[in-house]
Coordinates of C-alpha atoms and ligand atoms in Angstrom, one line a residue:
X1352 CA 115.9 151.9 108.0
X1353 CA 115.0 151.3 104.9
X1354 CA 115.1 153.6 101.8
X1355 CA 112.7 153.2 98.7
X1356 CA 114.7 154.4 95.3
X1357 CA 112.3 154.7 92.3
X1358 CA 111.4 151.5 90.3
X1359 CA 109.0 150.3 87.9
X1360 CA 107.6 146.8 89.5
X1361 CA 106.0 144.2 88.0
X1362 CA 103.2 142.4 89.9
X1363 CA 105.3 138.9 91.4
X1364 CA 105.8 136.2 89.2
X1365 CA 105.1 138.6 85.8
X1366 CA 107.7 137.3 83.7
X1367 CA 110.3 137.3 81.0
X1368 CA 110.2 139.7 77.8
X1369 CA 110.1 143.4 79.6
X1370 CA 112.6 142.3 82.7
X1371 CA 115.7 143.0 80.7
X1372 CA 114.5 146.6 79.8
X1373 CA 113.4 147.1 83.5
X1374 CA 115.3 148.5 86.5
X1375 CA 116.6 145.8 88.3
X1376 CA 115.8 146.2 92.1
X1377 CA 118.3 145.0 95.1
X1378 CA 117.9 144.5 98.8
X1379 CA 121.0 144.5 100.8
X1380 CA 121.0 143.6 104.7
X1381 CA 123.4 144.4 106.7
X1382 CA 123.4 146.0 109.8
X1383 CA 126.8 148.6 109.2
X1384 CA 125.3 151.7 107.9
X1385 CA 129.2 152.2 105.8
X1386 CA 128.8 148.9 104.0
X1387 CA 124.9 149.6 103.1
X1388 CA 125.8 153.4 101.9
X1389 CA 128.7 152.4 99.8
X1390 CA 126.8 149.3 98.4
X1391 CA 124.4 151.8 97.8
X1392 CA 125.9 154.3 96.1
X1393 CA 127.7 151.9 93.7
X1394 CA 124.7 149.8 92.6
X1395 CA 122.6 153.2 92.1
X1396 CA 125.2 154.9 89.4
X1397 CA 125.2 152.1 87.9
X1398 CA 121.6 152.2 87.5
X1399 CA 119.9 149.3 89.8
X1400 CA 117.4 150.4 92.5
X1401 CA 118.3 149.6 95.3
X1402 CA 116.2 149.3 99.2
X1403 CA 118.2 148.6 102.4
X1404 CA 117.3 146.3 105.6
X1405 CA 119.8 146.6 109.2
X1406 CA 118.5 143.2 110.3
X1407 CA 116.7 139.8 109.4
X1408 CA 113.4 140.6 110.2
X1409 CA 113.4 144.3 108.5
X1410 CA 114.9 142.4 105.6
X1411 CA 112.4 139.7 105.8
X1412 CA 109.3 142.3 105.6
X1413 CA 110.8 144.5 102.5
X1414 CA 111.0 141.0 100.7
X1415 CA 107.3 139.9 101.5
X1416 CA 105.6 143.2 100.2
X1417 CA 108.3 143.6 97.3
X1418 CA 109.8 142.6 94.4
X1419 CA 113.5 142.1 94.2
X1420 CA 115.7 140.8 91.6
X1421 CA 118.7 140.4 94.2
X1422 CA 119.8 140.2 98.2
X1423 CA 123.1 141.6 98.9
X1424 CA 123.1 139.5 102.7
X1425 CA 125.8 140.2 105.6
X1426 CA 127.0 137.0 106.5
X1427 CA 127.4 138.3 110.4
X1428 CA 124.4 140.3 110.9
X1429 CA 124.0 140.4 114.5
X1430 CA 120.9 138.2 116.5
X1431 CA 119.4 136.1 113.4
X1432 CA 123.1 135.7 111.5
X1433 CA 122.8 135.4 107.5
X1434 CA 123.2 131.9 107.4
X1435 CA 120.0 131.5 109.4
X1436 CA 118.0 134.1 107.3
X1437 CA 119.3 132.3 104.1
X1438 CA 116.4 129.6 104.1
X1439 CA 114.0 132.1 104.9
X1440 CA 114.2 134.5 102.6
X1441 CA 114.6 131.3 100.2
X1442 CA 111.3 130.0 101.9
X1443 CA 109.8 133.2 100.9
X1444 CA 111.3 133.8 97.6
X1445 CA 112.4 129.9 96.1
X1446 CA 114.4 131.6 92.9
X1447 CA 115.7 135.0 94.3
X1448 CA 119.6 135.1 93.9
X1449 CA 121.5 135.6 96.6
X1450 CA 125.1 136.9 97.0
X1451 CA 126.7 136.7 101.2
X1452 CA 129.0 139.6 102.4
X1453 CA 131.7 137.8 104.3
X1454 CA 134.4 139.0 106.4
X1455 CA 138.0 137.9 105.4
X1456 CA 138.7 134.3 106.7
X1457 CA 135.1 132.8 107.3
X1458 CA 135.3 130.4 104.4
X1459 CA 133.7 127.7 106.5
X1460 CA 130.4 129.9 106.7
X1461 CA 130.7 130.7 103.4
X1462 CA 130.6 126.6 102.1
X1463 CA 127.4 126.4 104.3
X1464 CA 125.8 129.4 102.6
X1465 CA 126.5 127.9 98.9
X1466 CA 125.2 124.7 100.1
X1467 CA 122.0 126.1 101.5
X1468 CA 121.5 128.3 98.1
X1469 CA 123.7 131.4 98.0
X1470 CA 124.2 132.2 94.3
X1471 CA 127.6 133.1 95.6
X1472 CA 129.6 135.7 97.9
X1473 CA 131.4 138.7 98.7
X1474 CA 134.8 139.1 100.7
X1475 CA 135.1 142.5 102.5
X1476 CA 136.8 144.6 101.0
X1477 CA 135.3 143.8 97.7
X1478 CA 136.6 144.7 94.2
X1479 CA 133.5 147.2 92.8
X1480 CA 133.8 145.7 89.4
X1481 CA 133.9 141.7 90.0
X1482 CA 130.9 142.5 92.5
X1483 CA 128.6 144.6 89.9
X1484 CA 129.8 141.4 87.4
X1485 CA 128.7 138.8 90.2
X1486 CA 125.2 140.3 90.9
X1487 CA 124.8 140.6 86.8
X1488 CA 125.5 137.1 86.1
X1489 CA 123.1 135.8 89.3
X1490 CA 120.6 138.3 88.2
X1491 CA 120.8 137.0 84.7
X1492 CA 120.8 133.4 85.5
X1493 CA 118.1 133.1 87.6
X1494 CA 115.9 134.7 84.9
X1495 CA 117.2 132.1 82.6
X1496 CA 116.5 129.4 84.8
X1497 CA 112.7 131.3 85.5
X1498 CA 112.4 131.2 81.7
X1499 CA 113.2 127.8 81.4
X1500 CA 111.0 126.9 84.3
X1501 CA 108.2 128.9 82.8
X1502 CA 108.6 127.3 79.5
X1503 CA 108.7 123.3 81.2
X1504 CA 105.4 124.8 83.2
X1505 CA 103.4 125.7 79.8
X1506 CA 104.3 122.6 78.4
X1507 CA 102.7 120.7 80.9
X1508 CA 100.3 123.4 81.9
X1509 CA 97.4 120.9 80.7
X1510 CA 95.5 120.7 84.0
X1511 CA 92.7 118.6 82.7
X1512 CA 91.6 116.4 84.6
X1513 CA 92.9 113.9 81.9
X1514 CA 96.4 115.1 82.9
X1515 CA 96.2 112.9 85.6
X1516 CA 97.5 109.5 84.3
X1517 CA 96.3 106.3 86.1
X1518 CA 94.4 103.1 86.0
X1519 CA 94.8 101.5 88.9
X1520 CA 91.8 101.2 91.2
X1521 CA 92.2 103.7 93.7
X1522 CA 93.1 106.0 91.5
X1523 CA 90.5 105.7 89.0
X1524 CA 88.2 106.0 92.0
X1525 CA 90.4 109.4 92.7
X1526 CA 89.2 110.6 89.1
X1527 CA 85.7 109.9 89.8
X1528 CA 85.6 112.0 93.0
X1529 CA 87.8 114.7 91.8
X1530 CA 85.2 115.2 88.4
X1531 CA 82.6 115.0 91.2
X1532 CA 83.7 117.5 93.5
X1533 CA 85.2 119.9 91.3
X1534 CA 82.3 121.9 90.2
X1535 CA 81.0 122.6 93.7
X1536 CA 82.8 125.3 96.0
X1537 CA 83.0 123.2 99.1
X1538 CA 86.5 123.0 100.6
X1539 CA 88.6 120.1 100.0
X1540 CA 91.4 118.5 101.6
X1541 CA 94.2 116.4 99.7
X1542 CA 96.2 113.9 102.2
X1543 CA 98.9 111.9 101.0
X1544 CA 102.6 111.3 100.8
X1545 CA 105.3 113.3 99.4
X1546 CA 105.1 113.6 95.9
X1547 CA 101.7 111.3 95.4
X1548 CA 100.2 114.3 93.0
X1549 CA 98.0 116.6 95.5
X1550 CA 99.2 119.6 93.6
X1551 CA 98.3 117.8 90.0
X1552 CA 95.0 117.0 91.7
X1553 CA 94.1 120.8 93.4
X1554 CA 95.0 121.9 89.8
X1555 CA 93.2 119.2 88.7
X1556 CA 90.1 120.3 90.8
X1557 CA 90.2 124.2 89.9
X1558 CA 90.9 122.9 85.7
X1559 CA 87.3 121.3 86.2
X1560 CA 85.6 123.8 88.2
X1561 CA 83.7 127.1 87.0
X1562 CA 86.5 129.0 88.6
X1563 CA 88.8 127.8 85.7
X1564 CA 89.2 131.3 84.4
X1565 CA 89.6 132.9 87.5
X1566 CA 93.3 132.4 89.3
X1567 CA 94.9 129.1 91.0
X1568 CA 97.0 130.1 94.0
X1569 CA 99.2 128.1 95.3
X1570 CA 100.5 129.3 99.0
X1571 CA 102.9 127.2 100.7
X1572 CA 101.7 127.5 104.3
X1573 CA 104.2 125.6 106.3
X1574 CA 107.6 127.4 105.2
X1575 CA 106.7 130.6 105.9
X1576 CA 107.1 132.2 109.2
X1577 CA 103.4 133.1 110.5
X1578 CA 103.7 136.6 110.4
X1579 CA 104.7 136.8 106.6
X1580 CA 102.0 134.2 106.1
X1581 CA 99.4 136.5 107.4
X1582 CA 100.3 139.3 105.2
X1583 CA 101.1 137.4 102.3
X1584 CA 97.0 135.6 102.8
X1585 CA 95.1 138.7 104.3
X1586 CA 97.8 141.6 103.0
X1587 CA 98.4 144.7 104.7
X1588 CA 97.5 148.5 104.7
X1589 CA 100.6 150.9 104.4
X1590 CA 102.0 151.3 108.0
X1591 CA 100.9 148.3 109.5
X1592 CA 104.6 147.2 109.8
X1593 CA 108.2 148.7 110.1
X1594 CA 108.6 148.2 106.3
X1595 CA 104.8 148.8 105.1
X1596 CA 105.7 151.5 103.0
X1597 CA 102.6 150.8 100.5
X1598 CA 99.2 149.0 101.5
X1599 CA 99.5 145.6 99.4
X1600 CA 96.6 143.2 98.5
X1601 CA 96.5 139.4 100.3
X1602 CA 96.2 136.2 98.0
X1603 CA 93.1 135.7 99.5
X1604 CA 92.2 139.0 97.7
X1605 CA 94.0 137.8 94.6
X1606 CA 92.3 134.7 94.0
X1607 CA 88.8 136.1 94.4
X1608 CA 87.0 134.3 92.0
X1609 CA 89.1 131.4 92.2
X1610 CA 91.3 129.0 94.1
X1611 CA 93.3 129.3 96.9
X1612 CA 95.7 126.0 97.2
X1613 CA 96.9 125.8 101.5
X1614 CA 99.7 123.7 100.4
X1615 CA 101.9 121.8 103.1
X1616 CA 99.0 122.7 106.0
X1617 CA 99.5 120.1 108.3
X1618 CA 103.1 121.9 108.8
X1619 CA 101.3 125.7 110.0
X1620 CA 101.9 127.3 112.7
X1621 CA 99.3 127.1 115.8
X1622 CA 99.0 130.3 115.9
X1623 CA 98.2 130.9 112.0
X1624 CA 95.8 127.7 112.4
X1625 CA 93.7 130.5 114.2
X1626 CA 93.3 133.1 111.8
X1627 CA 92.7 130.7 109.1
X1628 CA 90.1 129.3 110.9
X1629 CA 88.5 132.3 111.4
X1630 CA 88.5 133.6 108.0
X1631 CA 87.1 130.1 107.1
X1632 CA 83.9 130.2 109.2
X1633 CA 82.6 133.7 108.0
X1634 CA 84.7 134.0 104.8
X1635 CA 85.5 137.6 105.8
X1636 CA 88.8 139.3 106.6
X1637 CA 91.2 142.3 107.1
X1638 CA 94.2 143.5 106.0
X1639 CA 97.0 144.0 108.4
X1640 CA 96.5 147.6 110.2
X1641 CA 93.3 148.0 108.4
X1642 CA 89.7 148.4 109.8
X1643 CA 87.5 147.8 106.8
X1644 CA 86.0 144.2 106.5
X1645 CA 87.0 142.6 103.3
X1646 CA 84.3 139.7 101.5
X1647 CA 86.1 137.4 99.1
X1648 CA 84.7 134.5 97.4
X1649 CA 87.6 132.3 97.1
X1650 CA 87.5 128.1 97.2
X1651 CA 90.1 126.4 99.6
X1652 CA 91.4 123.3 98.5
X1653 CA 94.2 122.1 100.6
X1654 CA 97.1 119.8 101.2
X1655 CA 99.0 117.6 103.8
X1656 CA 101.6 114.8 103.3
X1657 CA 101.3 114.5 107.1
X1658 CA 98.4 112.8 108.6
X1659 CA 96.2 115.8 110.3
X1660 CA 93.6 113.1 112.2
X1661 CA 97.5 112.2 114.0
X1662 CA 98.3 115.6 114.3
X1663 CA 95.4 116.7 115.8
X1664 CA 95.1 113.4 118.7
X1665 CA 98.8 114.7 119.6
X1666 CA 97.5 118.3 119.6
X1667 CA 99.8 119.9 116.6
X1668 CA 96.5 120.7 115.0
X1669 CA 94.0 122.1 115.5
X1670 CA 90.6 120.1 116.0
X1671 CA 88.0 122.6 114.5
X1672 CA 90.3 124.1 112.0
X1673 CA 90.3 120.1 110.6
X1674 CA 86.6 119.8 110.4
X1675 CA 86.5 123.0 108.8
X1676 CA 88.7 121.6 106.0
X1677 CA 88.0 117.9 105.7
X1678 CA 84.6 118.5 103.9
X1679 CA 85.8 116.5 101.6
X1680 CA 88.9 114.4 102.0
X1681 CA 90.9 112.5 98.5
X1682 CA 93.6 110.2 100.0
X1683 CA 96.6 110.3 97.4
X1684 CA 97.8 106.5 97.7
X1685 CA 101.5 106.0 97.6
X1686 CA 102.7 104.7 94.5
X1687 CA 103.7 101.3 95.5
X1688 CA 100.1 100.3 96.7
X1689 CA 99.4 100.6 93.3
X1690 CA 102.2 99.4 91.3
X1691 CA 100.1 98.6 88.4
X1692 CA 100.2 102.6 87.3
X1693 CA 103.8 102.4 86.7
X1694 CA 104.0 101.3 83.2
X1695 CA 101.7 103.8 82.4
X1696 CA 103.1 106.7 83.8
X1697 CA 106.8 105.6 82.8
X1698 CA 105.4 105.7 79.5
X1699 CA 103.7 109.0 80.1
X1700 CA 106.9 110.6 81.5
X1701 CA 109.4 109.3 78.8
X1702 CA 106.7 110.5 76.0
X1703 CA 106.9 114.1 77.7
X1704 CA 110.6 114.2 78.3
X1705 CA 111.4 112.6 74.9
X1706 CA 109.5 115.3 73.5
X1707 CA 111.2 117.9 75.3
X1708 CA 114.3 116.8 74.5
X1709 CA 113.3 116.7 70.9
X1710 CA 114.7 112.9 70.8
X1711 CA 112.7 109.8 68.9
X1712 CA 110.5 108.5 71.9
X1713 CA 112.0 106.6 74.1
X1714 CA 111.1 103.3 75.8
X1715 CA 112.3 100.8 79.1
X1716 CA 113.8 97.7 78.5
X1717 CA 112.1 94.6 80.1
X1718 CA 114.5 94.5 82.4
X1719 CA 114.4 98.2 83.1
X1720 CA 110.1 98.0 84.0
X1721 CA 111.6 94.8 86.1
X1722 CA 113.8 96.5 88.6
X1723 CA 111.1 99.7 88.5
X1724 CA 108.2 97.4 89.3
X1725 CA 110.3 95.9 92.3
X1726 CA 111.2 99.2 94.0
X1727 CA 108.9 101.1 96.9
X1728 CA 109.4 104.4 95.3
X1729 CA 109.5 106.3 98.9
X1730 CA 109.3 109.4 96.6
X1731 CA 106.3 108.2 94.7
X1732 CA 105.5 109.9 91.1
X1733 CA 108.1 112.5 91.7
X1734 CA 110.4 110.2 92.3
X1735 CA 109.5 108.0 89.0
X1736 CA 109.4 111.6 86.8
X1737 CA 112.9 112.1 87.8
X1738 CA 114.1 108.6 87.1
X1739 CA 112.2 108.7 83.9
X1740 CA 113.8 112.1 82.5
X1741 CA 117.1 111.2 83.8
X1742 CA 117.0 108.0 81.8
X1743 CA 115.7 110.0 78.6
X1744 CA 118.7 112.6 78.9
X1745 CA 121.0 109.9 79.6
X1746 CA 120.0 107.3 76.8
X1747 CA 121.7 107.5 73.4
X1748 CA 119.8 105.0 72.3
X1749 CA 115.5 104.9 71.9
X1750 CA 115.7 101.7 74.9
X1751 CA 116.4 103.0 77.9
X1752 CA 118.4 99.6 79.9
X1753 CA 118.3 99.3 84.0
X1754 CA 121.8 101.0 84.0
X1755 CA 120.3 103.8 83.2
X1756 CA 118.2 104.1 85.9
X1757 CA 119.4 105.6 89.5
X1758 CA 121.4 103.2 91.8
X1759 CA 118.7 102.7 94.5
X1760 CA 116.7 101.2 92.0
X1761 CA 118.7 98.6 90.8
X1762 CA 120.7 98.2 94.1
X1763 CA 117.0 97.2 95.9
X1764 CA 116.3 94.5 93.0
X1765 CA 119.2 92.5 93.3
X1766 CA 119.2 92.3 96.8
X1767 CA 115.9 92.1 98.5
X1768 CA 113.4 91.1 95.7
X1769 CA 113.1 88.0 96.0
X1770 CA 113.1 88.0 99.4
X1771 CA 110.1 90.1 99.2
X1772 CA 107.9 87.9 97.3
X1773 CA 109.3 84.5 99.0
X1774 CA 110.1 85.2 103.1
X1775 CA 111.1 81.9 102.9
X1776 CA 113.7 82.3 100.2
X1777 CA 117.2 80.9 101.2
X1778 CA 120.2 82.2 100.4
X1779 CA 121.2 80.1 97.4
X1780 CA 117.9 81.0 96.1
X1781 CA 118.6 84.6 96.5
X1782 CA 121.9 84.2 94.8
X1783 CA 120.4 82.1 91.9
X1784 CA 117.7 84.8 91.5
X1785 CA 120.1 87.6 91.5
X1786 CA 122.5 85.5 88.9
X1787 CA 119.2 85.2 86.3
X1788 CA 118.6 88.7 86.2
X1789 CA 122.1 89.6 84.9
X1790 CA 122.4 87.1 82.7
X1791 CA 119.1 88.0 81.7
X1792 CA 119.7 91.5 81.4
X1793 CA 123.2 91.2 79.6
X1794 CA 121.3 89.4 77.0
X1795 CA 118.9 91.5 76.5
X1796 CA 121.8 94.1 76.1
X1797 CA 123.8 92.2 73.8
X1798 CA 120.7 91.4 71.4
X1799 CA 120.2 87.7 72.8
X1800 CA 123.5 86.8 71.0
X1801 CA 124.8 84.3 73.7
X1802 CA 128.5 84.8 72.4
X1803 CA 128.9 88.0 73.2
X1804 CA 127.5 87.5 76.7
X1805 CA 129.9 84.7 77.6
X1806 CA 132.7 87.0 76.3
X1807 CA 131.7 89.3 78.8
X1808 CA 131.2 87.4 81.8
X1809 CA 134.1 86.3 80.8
X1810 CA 133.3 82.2 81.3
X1811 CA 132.6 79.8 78.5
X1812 CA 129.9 79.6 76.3
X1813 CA 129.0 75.7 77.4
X1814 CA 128.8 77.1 81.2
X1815 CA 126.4 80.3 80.0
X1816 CA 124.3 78.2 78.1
X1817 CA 123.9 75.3 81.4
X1818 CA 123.3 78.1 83.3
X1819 CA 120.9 79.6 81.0
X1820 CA 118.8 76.1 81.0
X1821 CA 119.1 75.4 85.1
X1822 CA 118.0 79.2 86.1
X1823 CA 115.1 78.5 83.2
X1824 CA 116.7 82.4 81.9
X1825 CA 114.0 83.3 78.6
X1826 CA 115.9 83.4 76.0
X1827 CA 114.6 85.0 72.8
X1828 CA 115.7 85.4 69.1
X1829 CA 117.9 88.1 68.1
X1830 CA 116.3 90.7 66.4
X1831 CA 117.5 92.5 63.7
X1832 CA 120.7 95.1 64.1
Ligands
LIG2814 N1 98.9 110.6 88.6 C1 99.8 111.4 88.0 N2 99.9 111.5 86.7 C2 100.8 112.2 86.1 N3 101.7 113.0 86.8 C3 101.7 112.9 88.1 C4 100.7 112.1 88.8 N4 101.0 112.3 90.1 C5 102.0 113.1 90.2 N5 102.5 113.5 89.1 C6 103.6 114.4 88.8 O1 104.6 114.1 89.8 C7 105.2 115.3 90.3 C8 104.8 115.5 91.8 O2 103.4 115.8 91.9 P1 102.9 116.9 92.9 O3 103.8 118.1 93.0 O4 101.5 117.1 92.6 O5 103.0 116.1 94.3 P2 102.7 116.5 95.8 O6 101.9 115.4 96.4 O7 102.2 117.9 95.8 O8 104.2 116.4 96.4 P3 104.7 117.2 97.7 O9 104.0 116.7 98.9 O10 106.2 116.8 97.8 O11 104.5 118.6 97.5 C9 104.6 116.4 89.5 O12 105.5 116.7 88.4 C10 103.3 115.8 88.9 O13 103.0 116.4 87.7
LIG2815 MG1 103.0 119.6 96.7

């Protein structure tokens, strides 16, 4: 089914400087051998290599054991259609471009593959020069974007431990255990909610650990369907599949020496719980197909944002395989347990994206830390990064105001804060609360002049300044301008 045209590869994830003097490499699935051979023989004269897939799951292997730098995908492929595959090949592959092959008149399809991540698509009969012009300019972009991801990544590539930032108490205790766990080799297992920092903290754990020359691995175990997961952990001799056209080395293989990070574990499938578990108790393996026993010395660290004690009770996980990897267990608190680290990583976040941006650093209003302190941040630190280097793009000025900050925010802390902190709260009180805090913050936007704040509310100065003495608003002096 599938046909292997010359091409120089770089190992996966190699980067940047050689890829524009490289073949570039591209998979199309479809399951008409006319389209493929034509597809084919206009993408090879025109020098790209090119590798072919009739279905999903042929498709599916070539990308786990290859390196592309494009899919061509048939929208109408027969049994798993290409708006199923699209999430898992972008499971398997996050940045790989993508381009659909429609048929004439399926534009409805064709909005649900842009909106799950196709770079863009292909009517039948296409137009050999606007499709050679599309695949350029998706190849080329997504090596810009790589770049540019690459570039963010060295920046903050400083996985010290230090790189961490927090002071409240949980989390200080978190930096105790993580500086006293990380020079052993025992397994470790990072619970905690969505975007809480268990990546920063494996990274964390490998930064302080012997193994910090050796290779960090990160494998996201719950996306991937189990049978590319076991090839991608334990690899594969040449044969062992349909499209195992060269034996190919496991990450467990790779990051001998090192770390292997299980991300997302709670999510794996029951079947790959097995395996793992396996490989965990005697620390020995083989590849796919093959019959020699492989030895690696590789430390598991892994991570969950669901809890594994629940999924095991309701039998989604399995019981030994948790024992295996709770050796040592770091809870991740959620961020608004321990609200008291949100100054300090607001201040950490604008410093790095101030920097970044190359703008004079860049600091929250009082009013701003206000409606930031009040909010649950359901998506934690990730959540509070975001806000943070919105609000530094955004600002043309170095105080970054509330307005600047996404709607839920501000919508939460003129509603319901006061309500939070006082259940008894009435509504007048409500309505008075929510009254101080834009008068409050419109002065502190206007430079405390009272003048220009009454012009914009529109009412008299007499009535701002009653209101400013009966809802006891502070009032400071204007600074300089
Ligand atoms: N304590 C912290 N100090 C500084 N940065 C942090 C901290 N916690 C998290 N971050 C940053 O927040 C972002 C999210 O963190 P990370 O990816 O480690 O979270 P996660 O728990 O793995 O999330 P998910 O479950 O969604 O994968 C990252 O950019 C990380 O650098
Ligand atoms: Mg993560």
């Amino acid at each position: 089914m599938s046909k292997a045209v010359a091409a120089d590869r770089l190992p996966p994830g190699s980067l940047a400087s050689s890829e524009s003097s490289r073949t570039q490499k591209v998979l199309i699935i479809d399951d008409e051998a006319g389209i493929r051979d034509s597809l084919e023989t206009l993408l090879t004269l025109e020098g790209f290599a090119v590798e072919m897939a009739g279905d999903g799951s042929a498709g599916l292997d070539l990308l786990a054991s290859n390196t592309y730098d494009l899919v061509l995908l048939d929208l109408a492929l027969p049994g798993e259609s290409g708006i199923d595959l699209l999430p898992r090949i972008k499971a398997l592959v996050p940045e790989m471009p993508v381009i659909m092959i429609t048929a004439y008149g399926t534009v409805g399809n064709v909005v649900d593959a842009i909106h799950a991540g196709a770079a863009n698509f292909v009517q039948k009969p296409w137009d050999n020069e606007k499709l050679l012009a599309d695949i350029r300019a998706a190849i080329g972009r997504t090596q810009a974007e790589q770049e540019v991801v690459q570039l963010k990544r060295t920046l903050k590539q400083r996985y010290s431990f230090q790189n961490l930032v927090g002071k409240s108490d949980p989390m200080l205790r978190l930096f105790e255990l993580v500086a006293q766990v990380a020079p052993s080799r025992s397994t470790v297992l990072i619970q905690g909610e969505s975007g809480t920092g268990k990546e920063l903290v494996a990274k964390a754990i490998h930064a302080n650990s012997p193994r910090r020359d050796r290779p960090f691995i990160p494998v996201n175990t719950g996306s991937v369907p189990s049978d590319l997961l076991e090839s991608t952990l334990f690899g594969h001799e040449r044969g062992a599949f349909t499209s195992a056209v060269a034996a190919k080395k496991g990450l467990f293989e790779v990051a001998d020496g090192g770390t292997l990070f299980l991300d997302e574990i709670g999510t794996m499938s029951m079947d790959m719980q097995a395996k793992l578990l396996r490989v965990l108790q005697d620390r020995r393996f083989m590849h796919l197909g093959g019959t020699q026993e492989l030895q690696v010395d590789v430390r598991i660290v892994a991570a969950t944002n669901v809890n594994l004690q629940i999924a095991v009770k309701e039998g989604r996980f399995r019981e030994d395989l948790f024992y295996r990897l709770n050796v040592i267990c770091l809870e991740l608190p959620p961020l608004r347990s321990r609200k008291e680290d949100i100054p300090l990583l607001a201040a950490h976040f604008l410093k790095f994206y101030s920097e970044e941006n190359g703008l004079e650093n860049r600091a929250l209003s009082t009013e701003a830390l206000r409606v930031m302190m009040d909010y649950e941040w359901p998506g934690n630190v990730r959540e509070l990064e975001n806000a943070m280097e919105r609000g530094v793009v955004l600002s043309n000025a170095p105080e970054i105001h509330a307005d600047l900050l996404p709607g839920q925010l501000r919508g939460n802390s003129y509603s319901t804060a006061l309500l939070e902190q006082k259940p008894d709260a009435s509504l007048f009180d409500v309505m008075e609360d929510i009254e101080k805090r834009i008068i409050a913050d419109r002065l502190e936007r206007c430079n405390w002049n009272q003048t220009e704040a009454a012009e914009y509310f529109r009412i008299p100065l007499s009535t701002l300044n009653q209101k400013i003495k009966r809802l006891a608003v502070e009032v400071r002096k204007r600074s300089r301008e």
